[in-house]
PDB file of C-alpha atoms and ligand atoms in Angstrom:
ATOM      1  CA  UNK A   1      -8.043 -24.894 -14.402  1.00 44.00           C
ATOM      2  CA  UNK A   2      -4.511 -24.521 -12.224  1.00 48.00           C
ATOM      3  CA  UNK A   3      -1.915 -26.626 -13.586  1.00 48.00           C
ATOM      4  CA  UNK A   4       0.229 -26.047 -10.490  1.00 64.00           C
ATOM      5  CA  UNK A   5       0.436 -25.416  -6.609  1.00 72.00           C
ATOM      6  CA  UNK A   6       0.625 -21.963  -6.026  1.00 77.00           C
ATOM      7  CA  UNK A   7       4.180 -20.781  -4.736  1.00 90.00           C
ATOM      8  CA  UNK A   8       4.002 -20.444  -0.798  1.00 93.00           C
ATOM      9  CA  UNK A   9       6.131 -17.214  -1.297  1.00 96.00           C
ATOM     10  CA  UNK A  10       3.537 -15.333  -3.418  1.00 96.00           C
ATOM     11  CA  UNK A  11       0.880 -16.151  -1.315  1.00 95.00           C
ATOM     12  CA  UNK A  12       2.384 -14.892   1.999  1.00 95.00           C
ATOM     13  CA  UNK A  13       3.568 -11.849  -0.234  1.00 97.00           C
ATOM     14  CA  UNK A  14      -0.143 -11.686  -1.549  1.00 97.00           C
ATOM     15  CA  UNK A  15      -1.293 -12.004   2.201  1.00 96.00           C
ATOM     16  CA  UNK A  16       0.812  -9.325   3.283  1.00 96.00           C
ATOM     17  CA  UNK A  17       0.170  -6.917   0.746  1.00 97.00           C
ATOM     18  CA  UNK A  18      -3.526  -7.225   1.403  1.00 97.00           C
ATOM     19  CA  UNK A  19      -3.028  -6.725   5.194  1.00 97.00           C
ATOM     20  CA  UNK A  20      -0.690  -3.782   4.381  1.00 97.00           C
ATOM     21  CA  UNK A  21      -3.163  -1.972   1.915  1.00 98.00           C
ATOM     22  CA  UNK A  22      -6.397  -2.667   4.043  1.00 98.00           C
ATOM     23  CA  UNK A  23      -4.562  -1.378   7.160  1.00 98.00           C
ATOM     24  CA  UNK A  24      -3.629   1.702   4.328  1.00 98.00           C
ATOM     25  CA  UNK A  25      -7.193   2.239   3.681  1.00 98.00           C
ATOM     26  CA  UNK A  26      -7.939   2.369   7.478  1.00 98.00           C
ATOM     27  CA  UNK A  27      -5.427   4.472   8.102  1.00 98.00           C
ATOM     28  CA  UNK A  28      -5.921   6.871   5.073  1.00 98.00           C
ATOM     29  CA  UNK A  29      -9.679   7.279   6.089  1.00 98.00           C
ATOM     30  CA  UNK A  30      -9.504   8.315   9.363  1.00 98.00           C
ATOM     31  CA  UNK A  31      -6.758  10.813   8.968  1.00 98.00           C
ATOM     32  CA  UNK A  32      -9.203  12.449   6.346  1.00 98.00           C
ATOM     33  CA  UNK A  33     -11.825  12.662   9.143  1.00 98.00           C
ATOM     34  CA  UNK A  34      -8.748  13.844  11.746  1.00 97.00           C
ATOM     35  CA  UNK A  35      -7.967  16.661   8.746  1.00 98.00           C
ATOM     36  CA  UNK A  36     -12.033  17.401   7.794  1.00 98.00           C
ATOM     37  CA  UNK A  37     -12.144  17.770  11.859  1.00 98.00           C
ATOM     38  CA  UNK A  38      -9.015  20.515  11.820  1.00 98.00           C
ATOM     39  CA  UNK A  39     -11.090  22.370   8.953  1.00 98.00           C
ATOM     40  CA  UNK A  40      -8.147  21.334   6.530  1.00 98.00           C
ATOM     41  CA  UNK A  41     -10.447  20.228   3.486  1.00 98.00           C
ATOM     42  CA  UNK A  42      -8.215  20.146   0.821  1.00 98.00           C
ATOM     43  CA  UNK A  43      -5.992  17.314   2.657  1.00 98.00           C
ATOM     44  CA  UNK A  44      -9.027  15.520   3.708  1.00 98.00           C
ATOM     45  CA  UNK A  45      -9.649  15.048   0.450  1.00 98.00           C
ATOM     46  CA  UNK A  46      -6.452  13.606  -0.679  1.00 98.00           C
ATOM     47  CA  UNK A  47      -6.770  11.252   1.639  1.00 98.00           C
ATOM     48  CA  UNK A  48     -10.292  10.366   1.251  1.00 98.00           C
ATOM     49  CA  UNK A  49      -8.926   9.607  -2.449  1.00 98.00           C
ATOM     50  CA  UNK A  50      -6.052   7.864  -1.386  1.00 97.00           C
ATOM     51  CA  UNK A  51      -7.589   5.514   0.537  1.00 98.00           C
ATOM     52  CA  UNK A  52      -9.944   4.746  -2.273  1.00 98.00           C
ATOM     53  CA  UNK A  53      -7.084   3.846  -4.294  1.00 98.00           C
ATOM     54  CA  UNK A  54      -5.544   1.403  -1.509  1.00 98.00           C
ATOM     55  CA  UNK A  55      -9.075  -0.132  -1.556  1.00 98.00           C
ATOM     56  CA  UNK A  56      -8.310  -0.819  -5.467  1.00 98.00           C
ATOM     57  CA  UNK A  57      -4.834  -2.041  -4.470  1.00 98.00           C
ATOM     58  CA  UNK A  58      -6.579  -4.419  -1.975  1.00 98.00           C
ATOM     59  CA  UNK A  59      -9.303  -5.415  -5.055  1.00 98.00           C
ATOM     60  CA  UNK A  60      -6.102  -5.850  -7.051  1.00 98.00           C
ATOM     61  CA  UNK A  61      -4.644  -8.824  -4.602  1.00 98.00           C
ATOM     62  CA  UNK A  62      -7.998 -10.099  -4.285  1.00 97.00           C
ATOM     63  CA  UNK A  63      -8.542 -10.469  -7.490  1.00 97.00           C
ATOM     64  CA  UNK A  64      -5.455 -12.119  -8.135  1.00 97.00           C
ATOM     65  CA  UNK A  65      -5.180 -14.851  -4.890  1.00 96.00           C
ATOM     66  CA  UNK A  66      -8.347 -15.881  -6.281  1.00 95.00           C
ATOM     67  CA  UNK A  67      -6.736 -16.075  -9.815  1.00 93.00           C
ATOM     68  CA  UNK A  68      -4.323 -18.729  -8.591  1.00 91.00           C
ATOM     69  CA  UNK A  69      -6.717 -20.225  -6.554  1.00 91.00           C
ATOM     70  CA  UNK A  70      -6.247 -19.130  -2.757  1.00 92.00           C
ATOM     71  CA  UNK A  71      -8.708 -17.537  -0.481  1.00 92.00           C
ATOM     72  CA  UNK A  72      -8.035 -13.942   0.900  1.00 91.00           C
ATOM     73  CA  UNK A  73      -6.972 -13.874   4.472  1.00 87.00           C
ATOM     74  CA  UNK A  74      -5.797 -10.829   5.655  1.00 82.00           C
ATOM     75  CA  UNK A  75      -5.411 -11.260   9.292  1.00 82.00           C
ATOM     76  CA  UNK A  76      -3.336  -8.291  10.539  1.00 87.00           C
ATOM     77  CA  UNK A  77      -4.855  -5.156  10.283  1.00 93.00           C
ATOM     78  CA  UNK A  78      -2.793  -2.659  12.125  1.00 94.00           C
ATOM     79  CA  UNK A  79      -3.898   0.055  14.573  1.00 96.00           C
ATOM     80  CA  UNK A  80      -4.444   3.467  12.961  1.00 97.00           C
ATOM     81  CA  UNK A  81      -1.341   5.447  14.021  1.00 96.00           C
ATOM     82  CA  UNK A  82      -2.555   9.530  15.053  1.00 96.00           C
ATOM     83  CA  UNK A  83      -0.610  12.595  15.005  1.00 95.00           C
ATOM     84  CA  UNK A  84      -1.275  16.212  16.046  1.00 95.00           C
ATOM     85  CA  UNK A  85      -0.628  17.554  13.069  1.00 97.00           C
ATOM     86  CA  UNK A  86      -0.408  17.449   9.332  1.00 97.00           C
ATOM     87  CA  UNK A  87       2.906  17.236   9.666  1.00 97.00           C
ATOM     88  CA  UNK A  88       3.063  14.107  11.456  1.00 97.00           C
ATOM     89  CA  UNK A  89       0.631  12.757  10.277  1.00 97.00           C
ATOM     90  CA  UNK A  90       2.498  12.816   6.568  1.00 98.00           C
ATOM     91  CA  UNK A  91       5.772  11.791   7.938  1.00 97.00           C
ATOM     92  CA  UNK A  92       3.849   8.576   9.662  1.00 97.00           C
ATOM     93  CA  UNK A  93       2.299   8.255   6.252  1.00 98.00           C
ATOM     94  CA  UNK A  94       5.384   7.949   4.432  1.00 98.00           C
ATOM     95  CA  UNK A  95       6.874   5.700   6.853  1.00 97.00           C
ATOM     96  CA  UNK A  96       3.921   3.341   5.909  1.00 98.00           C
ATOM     97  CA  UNK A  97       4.746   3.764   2.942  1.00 98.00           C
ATOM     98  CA  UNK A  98       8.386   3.158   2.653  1.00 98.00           C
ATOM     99  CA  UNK A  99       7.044  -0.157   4.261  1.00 98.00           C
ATOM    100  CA  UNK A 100       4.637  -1.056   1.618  1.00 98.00           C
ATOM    101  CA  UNK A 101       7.475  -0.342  -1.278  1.00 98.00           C
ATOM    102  CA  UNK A 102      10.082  -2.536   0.770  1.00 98.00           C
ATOM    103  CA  UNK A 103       7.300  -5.170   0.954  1.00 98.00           C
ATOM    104  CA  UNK A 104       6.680  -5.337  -3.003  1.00 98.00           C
ATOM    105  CA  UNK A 105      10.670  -4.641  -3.605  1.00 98.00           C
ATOM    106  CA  UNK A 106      11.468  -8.000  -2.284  1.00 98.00           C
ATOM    107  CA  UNK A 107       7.863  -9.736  -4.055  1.00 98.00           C
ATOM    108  CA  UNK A 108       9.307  -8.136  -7.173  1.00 98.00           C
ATOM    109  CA  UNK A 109      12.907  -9.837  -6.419  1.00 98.00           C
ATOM    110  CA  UNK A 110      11.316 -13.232  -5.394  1.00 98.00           C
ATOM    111  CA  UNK A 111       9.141 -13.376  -8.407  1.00 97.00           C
ATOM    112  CA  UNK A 112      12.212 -12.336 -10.858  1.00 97.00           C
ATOM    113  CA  UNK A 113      14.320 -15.136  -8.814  1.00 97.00           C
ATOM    114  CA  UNK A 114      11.748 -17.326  -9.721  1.00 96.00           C
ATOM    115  CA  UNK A 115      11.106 -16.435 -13.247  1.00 96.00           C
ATOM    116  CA  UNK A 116       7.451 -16.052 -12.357  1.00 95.00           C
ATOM    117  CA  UNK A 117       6.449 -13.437 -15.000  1.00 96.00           C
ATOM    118  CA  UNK A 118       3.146 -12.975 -14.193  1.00 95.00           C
ATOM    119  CA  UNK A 119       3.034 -12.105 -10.671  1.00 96.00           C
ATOM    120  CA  UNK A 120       6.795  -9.853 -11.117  1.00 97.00           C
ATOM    121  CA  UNK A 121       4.370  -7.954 -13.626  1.00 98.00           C
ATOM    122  CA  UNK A 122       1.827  -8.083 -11.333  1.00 98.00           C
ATOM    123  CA  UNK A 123       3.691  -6.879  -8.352  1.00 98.00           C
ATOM    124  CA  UNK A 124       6.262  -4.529 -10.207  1.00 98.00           C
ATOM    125  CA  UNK A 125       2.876  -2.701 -10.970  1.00 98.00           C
ATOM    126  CA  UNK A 126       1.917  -1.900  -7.136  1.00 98.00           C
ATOM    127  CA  UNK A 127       5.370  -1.626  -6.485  1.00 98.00           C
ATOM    128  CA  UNK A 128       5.696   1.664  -9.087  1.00 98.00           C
ATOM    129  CA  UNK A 129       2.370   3.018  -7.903  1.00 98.00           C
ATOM    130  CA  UNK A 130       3.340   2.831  -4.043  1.00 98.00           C
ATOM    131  CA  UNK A 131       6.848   4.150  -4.703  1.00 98.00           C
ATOM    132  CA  UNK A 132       4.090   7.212  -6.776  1.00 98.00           C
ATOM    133  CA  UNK A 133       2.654   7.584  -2.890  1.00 97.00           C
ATOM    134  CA  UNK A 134       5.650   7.555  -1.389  1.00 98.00           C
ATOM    135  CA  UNK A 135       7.279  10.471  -3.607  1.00 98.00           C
ATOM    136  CA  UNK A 136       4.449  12.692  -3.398  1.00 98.00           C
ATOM    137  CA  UNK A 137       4.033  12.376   0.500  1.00 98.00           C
ATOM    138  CA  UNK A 138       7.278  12.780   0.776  1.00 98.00           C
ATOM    139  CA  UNK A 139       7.307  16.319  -1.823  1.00 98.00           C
ATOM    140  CA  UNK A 140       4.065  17.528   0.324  1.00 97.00           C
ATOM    141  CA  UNK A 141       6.115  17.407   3.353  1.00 97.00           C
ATOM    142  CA  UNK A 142       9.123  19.384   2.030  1.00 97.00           C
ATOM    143  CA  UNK A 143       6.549  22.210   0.869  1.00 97.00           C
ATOM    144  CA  UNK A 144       5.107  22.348   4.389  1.00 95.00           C
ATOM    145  CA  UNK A 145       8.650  22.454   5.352  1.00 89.00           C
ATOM    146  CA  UNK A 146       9.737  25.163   3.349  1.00 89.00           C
TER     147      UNK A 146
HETATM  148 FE1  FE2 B 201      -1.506   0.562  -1.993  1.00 96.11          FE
HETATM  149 FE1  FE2 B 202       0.070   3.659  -1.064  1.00 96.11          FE
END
């Protein structure tokens, strides 16, 4: 049984995330194709498994608007962004990235602010494993760099 109304905040946050991490899984699986295409298998394959985990991220806010009692409605899954290269196609990655960390940053903040311990738990979680993402796309590109 809910006791309460669920904060407005959370849910937009909750919204957002889930638009963010679909639009991640999206993204993730068609640059695998893009890098299976170029014959680069081993990348393909990290992000074929990448966007498998962004599917679990998406299961994760799922799981929990339905917890407090709100219906899932993502409603703005963005546009694959391309790139020539592998290169590019990291650099665009960790942009996204960057984005998705920002986004649970200020979740994280607002839930703290709030003294919402669940959901700061419950975001502070994503938050670590997208800031994960972000530092390893961002070590892959400085070996290609090298
Ligand atoms: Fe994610
Ligand atoms: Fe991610």
């Amino acid at each position: 049984m809910l006791t309460k109304r669920p904060d407005q905040k959370v849910l937009g946050y909750l919204g957002r995330g889930l638009s963010m991490e679909l639009s991640a899984v999206q993204q993730y699986s068609t640059h695998a194709r893009l890098l299976a295409a170029w014959g680069l298998g081993a990348a393909a394959d990290k992000f074929r498994k990448e966007a498998l985990e962004e599917m679990g991220h998406a299961e994760r806010l799922i799981e929990r608007m339905l917890a407090i009692g709100a219906a899932p409605a993502a409603s703005h899954l963005r546009p694959v962004r391309l790139a020539k290269d592998l290169s590019s196609l990291l650099l665009v990655n960790r942009e996204f990235e960057a984005e998705i960390v920002t986004l649970y940053e200020s979740a994280v903040r607002h839930c703290a602010s709030e003294g919402d311990k669940d959901n700061y738990i419950f975001f502070d979680e994503l938050l670590k494993e997208e800031r994960h993402h972000h530092a390893e796309l961002d070590a892959w590109l400085k070996r290609l760099q090298e």
